[in-house]
Amino acid sequence: MNPLVLPSIGLVFWTAIAFICLLILLKKFAWKPILAAIHDREQSIDEALNKAELAKQEMARLTTQNEELLKQARAERDLILKEAKTLKDNIVNEAKTQAHNEGAKLIEKAKIEIENQKKAALAELKNQVSTLSLDIAERVLRNQLQDKAKQEDLVANLLKDVELN
């Protein structure tokens, strides 16, 4: 066998002593800081997970709150739209009623005005007819009264009519 492959007892002893010394040195100087760093890292990961969970819960709460606000906003919008529609309908109906009343008043005023104009026209016509009648009667009488015999006949006829009545 090859002497390089077979270890001697002295080599094994010194290797074991060196390894034990290395373990003692590592335990004294390296393990505590390494374990403390690992422990700190574990705590920071736990804190980050806890914060992430809290953030997730907060997001869920905010999402629920936003949904509620949206529902309320939609309800308010629907209510406002309903009130606006009712107000519009009332205004339209009121305007129709007012327009109808104003139209009726205007028609009544027009009828009264037409009636007044009609009466005035009839009165004017009567005045003109009576004036024309008087003018014609005056001309006829002048023609008849120019002759003395005709005047006496007219007076006699009028007297007969008076006596008969």
C-alpha atoms as an extended CHARMM CRD file, in Angstrom:
* protein
*
       165  EXT
         1         1  MET       CA              0.0000000000        0.0000000000        0.0000000000  PROA      1               0.0000000000
         2         2  ASN       CA              0.8910000000        3.4810000000       -0.6440000000  PROA      2               0.0000000000
         3         3  PRO       CA              2.1430000000        5.4270000000        2.3970000000  PROA      3               0.0000000000
         4         4  LEU       CA              0.3570000000        8.5390000000        1.1990000000  PROA      4               0.0000000000
         5         5  VAL       CA             -2.9520000000        6.8320000000        1.3780000000  PROA      5               0.0000000000
         6         6  LEU       CA             -2.3990000000        5.2370000000        4.7950000000  PROA      6               0.0000000000
         7         7  PRO       CA             -2.3450000000        7.8270000000        7.5270000000  PROA      7               0.0000000000
         8         8  SER       CA              0.0840000000        7.5110000000       10.3500000000  PROA      8               0.0000000000
         9         9  ILE       CA             -1.0240000000        7.7790000000       13.9690000000  PROA      9               0.0000000000
        10        10  GLY       CA              0.9290000000       10.9680000000       14.5110000000  PROA      10              0.0000000000
        11        11  LEU       CA             -0.7650000000       12.6030000000       11.5490000000  PROA      11              0.0000000000
        12        12  VAL       CA             -4.1950000000       11.5660000000       12.7800000000  PROA      12              0.0000000000
        13        13  PHE       CA             -3.3600000000       12.8100000000       16.3000000000  PROA      13              0.0000000000
        14        14  TRP       CA             -2.1490000000       16.2500000000       15.1660000000  PROA      14              0.0000000000
        15        15  THR       CA             -4.9950000000       16.5760000000       12.7000000000  PROA      15              0.0000000000
        16        16  ALA       CA             -7.4540000000       15.8220000000       15.5000000000  PROA      16              0.0000000000
        17        17  ILE       CA             -5.7100000000       18.3390000000       17.8010000000  PROA      17              0.0000000000
        18        18  ALA       CA             -5.7980000000       20.9940000000       15.0590000000  PROA      18              0.0000000000
        19        19  PHE       CA             -9.4470000000       20.2790000000       14.4040000000  PROA      19              0.0000000000
        20        20  ILE       CA            -10.3440000000       20.5170000000       18.1000000000  PROA      20              0.0000000000
        21        21  CYS       CA             -8.3990000000       23.7990000000       18.3830000000  PROA      21              0.0000000000
        22        22  LEU       CA            -10.2110000000       25.0830000000       15.3260000000  PROA      22              0.0000000000
        23        23  LEU       CA            -13.5560000000       24.1160000000       16.8610000000  PROA      23              0.0000000000
        24        24  ILE       CA            -12.6930000000       25.8680000000       20.1260000000  PROA      24              0.0000000000
        25        25  LEU       CA            -11.5850000000       29.0070000000       18.2940000000  PROA      25              0.0000000000
        26        26  LEU       CA            -14.6760000000       28.9780000000       16.0960000000  PROA      26              0.0000000000
        27        27  LYS       CA            -16.9130000000       28.4480000000       19.1360000000  PROA      27              0.0000000000
        28        28  LYS       CA            -15.2770000000       31.2510000000       21.0290000000  PROA      28              0.0000000000
        29        29  PHE       CA            -15.0410000000       33.8410000000       18.2370000000  PROA      29              0.0000000000
        30        30  ALA       CA            -17.2270000000       32.8700000000       15.2440000000  PROA      30              0.0000000000
        31        31  TRP       CA            -20.2710000000       30.8450000000       16.3130000000  PROA      31              0.0000000000
        32        32  LYS       CA            -21.8170000000       33.4820000000       18.5550000000  PROA      32              0.0000000000
        33        33  PRO       CA            -21.7060000000       36.2810000000       15.9400000000  PROA      33              0.0000000000
        34        34  ILE       CA            -22.8400000000       33.8890000000       13.1790000000  PROA      34              0.0000000000
        35        35  LEU       CA            -25.7140000000       32.5580000000       15.3210000000  PROA      35              0.0000000000
        36        36  ALA       CA            -26.6080000000       36.1140000000       16.4090000000  PROA      36              0.0000000000
        37        37  ALA       CA            -26.6690000000       37.2280000000       12.7460000000  PROA      37              0.0000000000
        38        38  ILE       CA            -28.8130000000       34.2340000000       11.8180000000  PROA      38              0.0000000000
        39        39  HSD       CA            -31.1260000000       34.9360000000       14.7670000000  PROA      39              0.0000000000
        40        40  ASP       CA            -31.3790000000       38.6370000000       13.8100000000  PROA      40              0.0000000000
        41        41  ARG       CA            -32.0770000000       37.6680000000       10.2100000000  PROA      41              0.0000000000
        42        42  GLU       CA            -34.7890000000       35.2540000000       11.3800000000  PROA      42              0.0000000000
        43        43  GLN       CA            -36.3910000000       37.9850000000       13.5040000000  PROA      43              0.0000000000
        44        44  SER       CA            -36.3010000000       40.4940000000       10.6450000000  PROA      44              0.0000000000
        45        45  ILE       CA            -37.9160000000       37.9300000000        8.3220000000  PROA      45              0.0000000000
        46        46  ASP       CA            -40.6000000000       37.2330000000       10.9620000000  PROA      46              0.0000000000
        47        47  GLU       CA            -41.2040000000       40.9730000000       11.3530000000  PROA      47              0.0000000000
        48        48  ALA       CA            -41.4050000000       41.4270000000        7.6000000000  PROA      48              0.0000000000
        49        49  LEU       CA            -43.9030000000       38.5440000000        7.3620000000  PROA      49              0.0000000000
        50        50  ASN       CA            -45.9570000000       40.0470000000       10.2040000000  PROA      50              0.0000000000
        51        51  LYS       CA            -45.8990000000       43.4690000000        8.5190000000  PROA      51              0.0000000000
        52        52  ALA       CA            -46.8960000000       41.8870000000        5.2270000000  PROA      52              0.0000000000
        53        53  GLU       CA            -49.7950000000       40.1260000000        6.9410000000  PROA      53              0.0000000000
        54        54  LEU       CA            -50.8500000000       43.3880000000        8.6010000000  PROA      54              0.0000000000
        55        55  ALA       CA            -50.6040000000       45.1780000000        5.2710000000  PROA      55              0.0000000000
        56        56  LYS       CA            -52.7050000000       42.4410000000        3.6780000000  PROA      56              0.0000000000
        57        57  GLN       CA            -55.3450000000       42.7940000000        6.4010000000  PROA      57              0.0000000000
        58        58  GLU       CA            -55.2770000000       46.5820000000        6.0390000000  PROA      58              0.0000000000
        59        59  MET       CA            -55.7050000000       46.2650000000        2.2650000000  PROA      59              0.0000000000
        60        60  ALA       CA            -58.6480000000       43.9090000000        2.7870000000  PROA      60              0.0000000000
        61        61  ARG       CA            -60.1770000000       46.3950000000        5.2460000000  PROA      61              0.0000000000
        62        62  LEU       CA            -59.5960000000       49.3010000000        2.8670000000  PROA      62              0.0000000000
        63        63  THR       CA            -61.0580000000       47.3060000000       -0.0270000000  PROA      63              0.0000000000
        64        64  THR       CA            -64.1630000000       46.5500000000        2.0170000000  PROA      64              0.0000000000
        65        65  GLN       CA            -64.3820000000       50.1850000000        3.0890000000  PROA      65              0.0000000000
        66        66  ASN       CA            -63.9970000000       51.3540000000       -0.5180000000  PROA      66              0.0000000000
        67        67  GLU       CA            -66.7460000000       48.9830000000       -1.6350000000  PROA      67              0.0000000000
        68        68  GLU       CA            -69.0280000000       50.3600000000        1.0730000000  PROA      68              0.0000000000
        69        69  LEU       CA            -68.1980000000       53.9230000000        0.0160000000  PROA      69              0.0000000000
        70        70  LEU       CA            -68.9270000000       53.0190000000       -3.6030000000  PROA      70              0.0000000000
        71        71  LYS       CA            -72.2710000000       51.5220000000       -2.5820000000  PROA      71              0.0000000000
        72        72  GLN       CA            -73.1220000000       54.6580000000       -0.6250000000  PROA      72              0.0000000000
        73        73  ALA       CA            -72.0220000000       56.8890000000       -3.5040000000  PROA      73              0.0000000000
        74        74  ARG       CA            -74.1500000000       54.8810000000       -5.9360000000  PROA      74              0.0000000000
        75        75  ALA       CA            -77.1190000000       55.0600000000       -3.5830000000  PROA      75              0.0000000000
        76        76  GLU       CA            -76.6750000000       58.8270000000       -3.2000000000  PROA      76              0.0000000000
        77        77  ARG       CA            -76.3040000000       59.2100000000       -6.9710000000  PROA      77              0.0000000000
        78        78  ASP       CA            -79.4870000000       57.2110000000       -7.5380000000  PROA      78              0.0000000000
        79        79  LEU       CA            -81.3060000000       59.2970000000       -4.9320000000  PROA      79              0.0000000000
        80        80  ILE       CA            -80.0700000000       62.5540000000       -6.4600000000  PROA      80              0.0000000000
        81        81  LEU       CA            -81.0740000000       61.3780000000       -9.9430000000  PROA      81              0.0000000000
        82        82  LYS       CA            -84.5040000000       60.3590000000       -8.6560000000  PROA      82              0.0000000000
        83        83  GLU       CA            -84.9750000000       63.7340000000       -6.9470000000  PROA      83              0.0000000000
        84        84  ALA       CA            -83.7970000000       65.5460000000      -10.0680000000  PROA      84              0.0000000000
        85        85  LYS       CA            -86.2470000000       63.5650000000      -12.2220000000  PROA      85              0.0000000000
        86        86  THR       CA            -89.0880000000       64.2970000000       -9.8090000000  PROA      86              0.0000000000
        87        87  LEU       CA            -88.1500000000       67.9750000000       -9.7440000000  PROA      87              0.0000000000
        88        88  LYS       CA            -87.9560000000       68.0520000000      -13.5410000000  PROA      88              0.0000000000
        89        89  ASP       CA            -91.3590000000       66.3860000000      -13.8480000000  PROA      89              0.0000000000
        90        90  ASN       CA            -92.8370000000       68.8690000000      -11.3660000000  PROA      90              0.0000000000
        91        91  ILE       CA            -91.3420000000       71.8290000000      -13.2020000000  PROA      91              0.0000000000
        92        92  VAL       CA            -92.5660000000       70.5140000000      -16.5640000000  PROA      92              0.0000000000
        93        93  ASN       CA            -96.0580000000       69.8790000000      -15.1970000000  PROA      93              0.0000000000
        94        94  GLU       CA            -96.1180000000       73.2880000000      -13.5340000000  PROA      94              0.0000000000
        95        95  ALA       CA            -94.9620000000       74.9430000000      -16.7630000000  PROA      95              0.0000000000
        96        96  LYS       CA            -97.6330000000       73.0700000000      -18.7480000000  PROA      96              0.0000000000
        97        97  THR       CA           -100.3120000000       74.1070000000      -16.2900000000  PROA      97              0.0000000000
        98        98  GLN       CA            -99.1250000000       77.6980000000      -16.3010000000  PROA      98              0.0000000000
        99        99  ALA       CA            -98.9430000000       77.7390000000      -20.1000000000  PROA      99              0.0000000000
       100       100  HSD       CA           -102.4330000000       76.2610000000      -20.3170000000  PROA      100             0.0000000000
       101       101  ASN       CA           -103.7750000000       78.8730000000      -17.8860000000  PROA      101             0.0000000000
       102       102  GLU       CA           -102.0230000000       81.6930000000      -19.7350000000  PROA      102             0.0000000000
       103       103  GLY       CA           -103.3670000000       80.3490000000      -23.0330000000  PROA      103             0.0000000000
       104       104  ALA       CA           -106.8820000000       80.2120000000      -21.6220000000  PROA      104             0.0000000000
       105       105  LYS       CA           -106.5260000000       83.7840000000      -20.3380000000  PROA      105             0.0000000000
       106       106  LEU       CA           -105.2650000000       84.9800000000      -23.7110000000  PROA      106             0.0000000000
       107       107  ILE       CA           -108.1050000000       83.2130000000      -25.5140000000  PROA      107             0.0000000000
       108       108  GLU       CA           -110.6230000000       84.7570000000      -23.1190000000  PROA      108             0.0000000000
       109       109  LYS       CA           -109.0900000000       88.2030000000      -23.6180000000  PROA      109             0.0000000000
       110       110  ALA       CA           -109.1530000000       87.6890000000      -27.3840000000  PROA      110             0.0000000000
       111       111  LYS       CA           -112.8170000000       86.6500000000      -27.2510000000  PROA      111             0.0000000000
       112       112  ILE       CA           -113.6630000000       89.7240000000      -25.1780000000  PROA      112             0.0000000000
       113       113  GLU       CA           -111.6800000000       91.9440000000      -27.5480000000  PROA      113             0.0000000000
       114       114  ILE       CA           -113.4070000000       90.3880000000      -30.5660000000  PROA      114             0.0000000000
       115       115  GLU       CA           -116.7940000000       90.9000000000      -28.9360000000  PROA      115             0.0000000000
       116       116  ASN       CA           -115.9330000000       94.5350000000      -28.1230000000  PROA      116             0.0000000000
       117       117  GLN       CA           -114.7120000000       95.1230000000      -31.6810000000  PROA      117             0.0000000000
       118       118  LYS       CA           -117.8690000000       93.4890000000      -33.0180000000  PROA      118             0.0000000000
       119       119  LYS       CA           -120.0710000000       95.7190000000      -30.8530000000  PROA      119             0.0000000000
       120       120  ALA       CA           -118.1060000000       98.7900000000      -31.8690000000  PROA      120             0.0000000000
       121       121  ALA       CA           -118.3820000000       97.8390000000      -35.5440000000  PROA      121             0.0000000000
       122       122  LEU       CA           -122.1330000000       97.2580000000      -35.1950000000  PROA      122             0.0000000000
       123       123  ALA       CA           -122.5620000000      100.5800000000      -33.4060000000  PROA      123             0.0000000000
       124       124  GLU       CA           -120.5430000000      102.3220000000      -36.1270000000  PROA      124             0.0000000000
       125       125  LEU       CA           -122.5960000000      100.5540000000      -38.7790000000  PROA      125             0.0000000000
       126       126  LYS       CA           -125.8380000000      101.5930000000      -37.0590000000  PROA      126             0.0000000000
       127       127  ASN       CA           -124.6180000000      105.1930000000      -36.8960000000  PROA      127             0.0000000000
       128       128  GLN       CA           -123.7130000000      105.1780000000      -40.5560000000  PROA      128             0.0000000000
       129       129  VAL       CA           -127.0320000000      103.5170000000      -41.5190000000  PROA      129             0.0000000000
       130       130  SER       CA           -129.0030000000      106.0160000000      -39.4540000000  PROA      130             0.0000000000
       131       131  THR       CA           -127.0260000000      108.9230000000      -40.9160000000  PROA      131             0.0000000000
       132       132  LEU       CA           -127.5690000000      107.6100000000      -44.4190000000  PROA      132             0.0000000000
       133       133  SER       CA           -131.2490000000      106.9830000000      -43.6700000000  PROA      133             0.0000000000
       134       134  LEU       CA           -131.6690000000      110.5090000000      -42.3620000000  PROA      134             0.0000000000
       135       135  ASP       CA           -129.8820000000      111.9470000000      -45.3960000000  PROA      135             0.0000000000
       136       136  ILE       CA           -132.0610000000      109.9290000000      -47.7580000000  PROA      136             0.0000000000
       137       137  ALA       CA           -135.2420000000      110.8060000000      -45.8390000000  PROA      137             0.0000000000
       138       138  GLU       CA           -134.2690000000      114.4660000000      -45.8450000000  PROA      138             0.0000000000
       139       139  ARG       CA           -133.6860000000      114.4400000000      -49.6060000000  PROA      139             0.0000000000
       140       140  VAL       CA           -136.9140000000      112.5830000000      -50.2490000000  PROA      140             0.0000000000
       141       141  LEU       CA           -138.8630000000      114.9770000000      -48.0630000000  PROA      141             0.0000000000
       142       142  ARG       CA           -137.2880000000      117.9810000000      -49.7200000000  PROA      142             0.0000000000
       143       143  ASN       CA           -138.2560000000      116.6390000000      -53.0860000000  PROA      143             0.0000000000
       144       144  GLN       CA           -141.7790000000      115.9380000000      -51.9510000000  PROA      144             0.0000000000
       145       145  LEU       CA           -142.1870000000      119.1450000000      -50.0190000000  PROA      145             0.0000000000
       146       146  GLN       CA           -141.1570000000      121.3650000000      -52.8620000000  PROA      146             0.0000000000
       147       147  ASP       CA           -144.5740000000      121.0450000000      -54.3140000000  PROA      147             0.0000000000
       148       148  LYS       CA           -147.4670000000      122.5640000000      -52.2590000000  PROA      148             0.0000000000
       149       149  ALA       CA           -149.9900000000      119.9810000000      -53.3850000000  PROA      149             0.0000000000
       150       150  LYS       CA           -147.7240000000      117.1320000000      -52.3960000000  PROA      150             0.0000000000
       151       151  GLN       CA           -147.2680000000      118.6860000000      -48.9300000000  PROA      151             0.0000000000
       152       152  GLU       CA           -151.0060000000      118.8250000000      -48.3710000000  PROA      152             0.0000000000
       153       153  ASP       CA           -151.4380000000      115.2180000000      -49.5540000000  PROA      153             0.0000000000
       154       154  LEU       CA           -148.6520000000      114.0790000000      -47.2080000000  PROA      154             0.0000000000
       155       155  VAL       CA           -150.2060000000      115.8960000000      -44.2350000000  PROA      155             0.0000000000
       156       156  ALA       CA           -153.5940000000      114.4080000000      -45.0350000000  PROA      156             0.0000000000
       157       157  ASN       CA           -152.1550000000      110.8880000000      -45.2530000000  PROA      157             0.0000000000
       158       158  LEU       CA           -150.3030000000      111.3440000000      -41.9940000000  PROA      158             0.0000000000
       159       159  LEU       CA           -153.4750000000      112.5190000000      -40.3020000000  PROA      159             0.0000000000
       160       160  LYS       CA           -155.3790000000      109.5050000000      -41.5480000000  PROA      160             0.0000000000
       161       161  ASP       CA           -152.6820000000      107.2080000000      -40.2350000000  PROA      161             0.0000000000
       162       162  VAL       CA           -152.7660000000      108.9460000000      -36.8610000000  PROA      162             0.0000000000
       163       163  GLU       CA           -156.5630000000      108.7480000000      -36.6110000000  PROA      163             0.0000000000
       164       164  LEU       CA           -156.5400000000      105.0830000000      -37.5360000000  PROA      164             0.0000000000
       165       165  ASN       CA           -154.0810000000      104.1580000000      -34.8460000000  PROA      165             0.0000000000
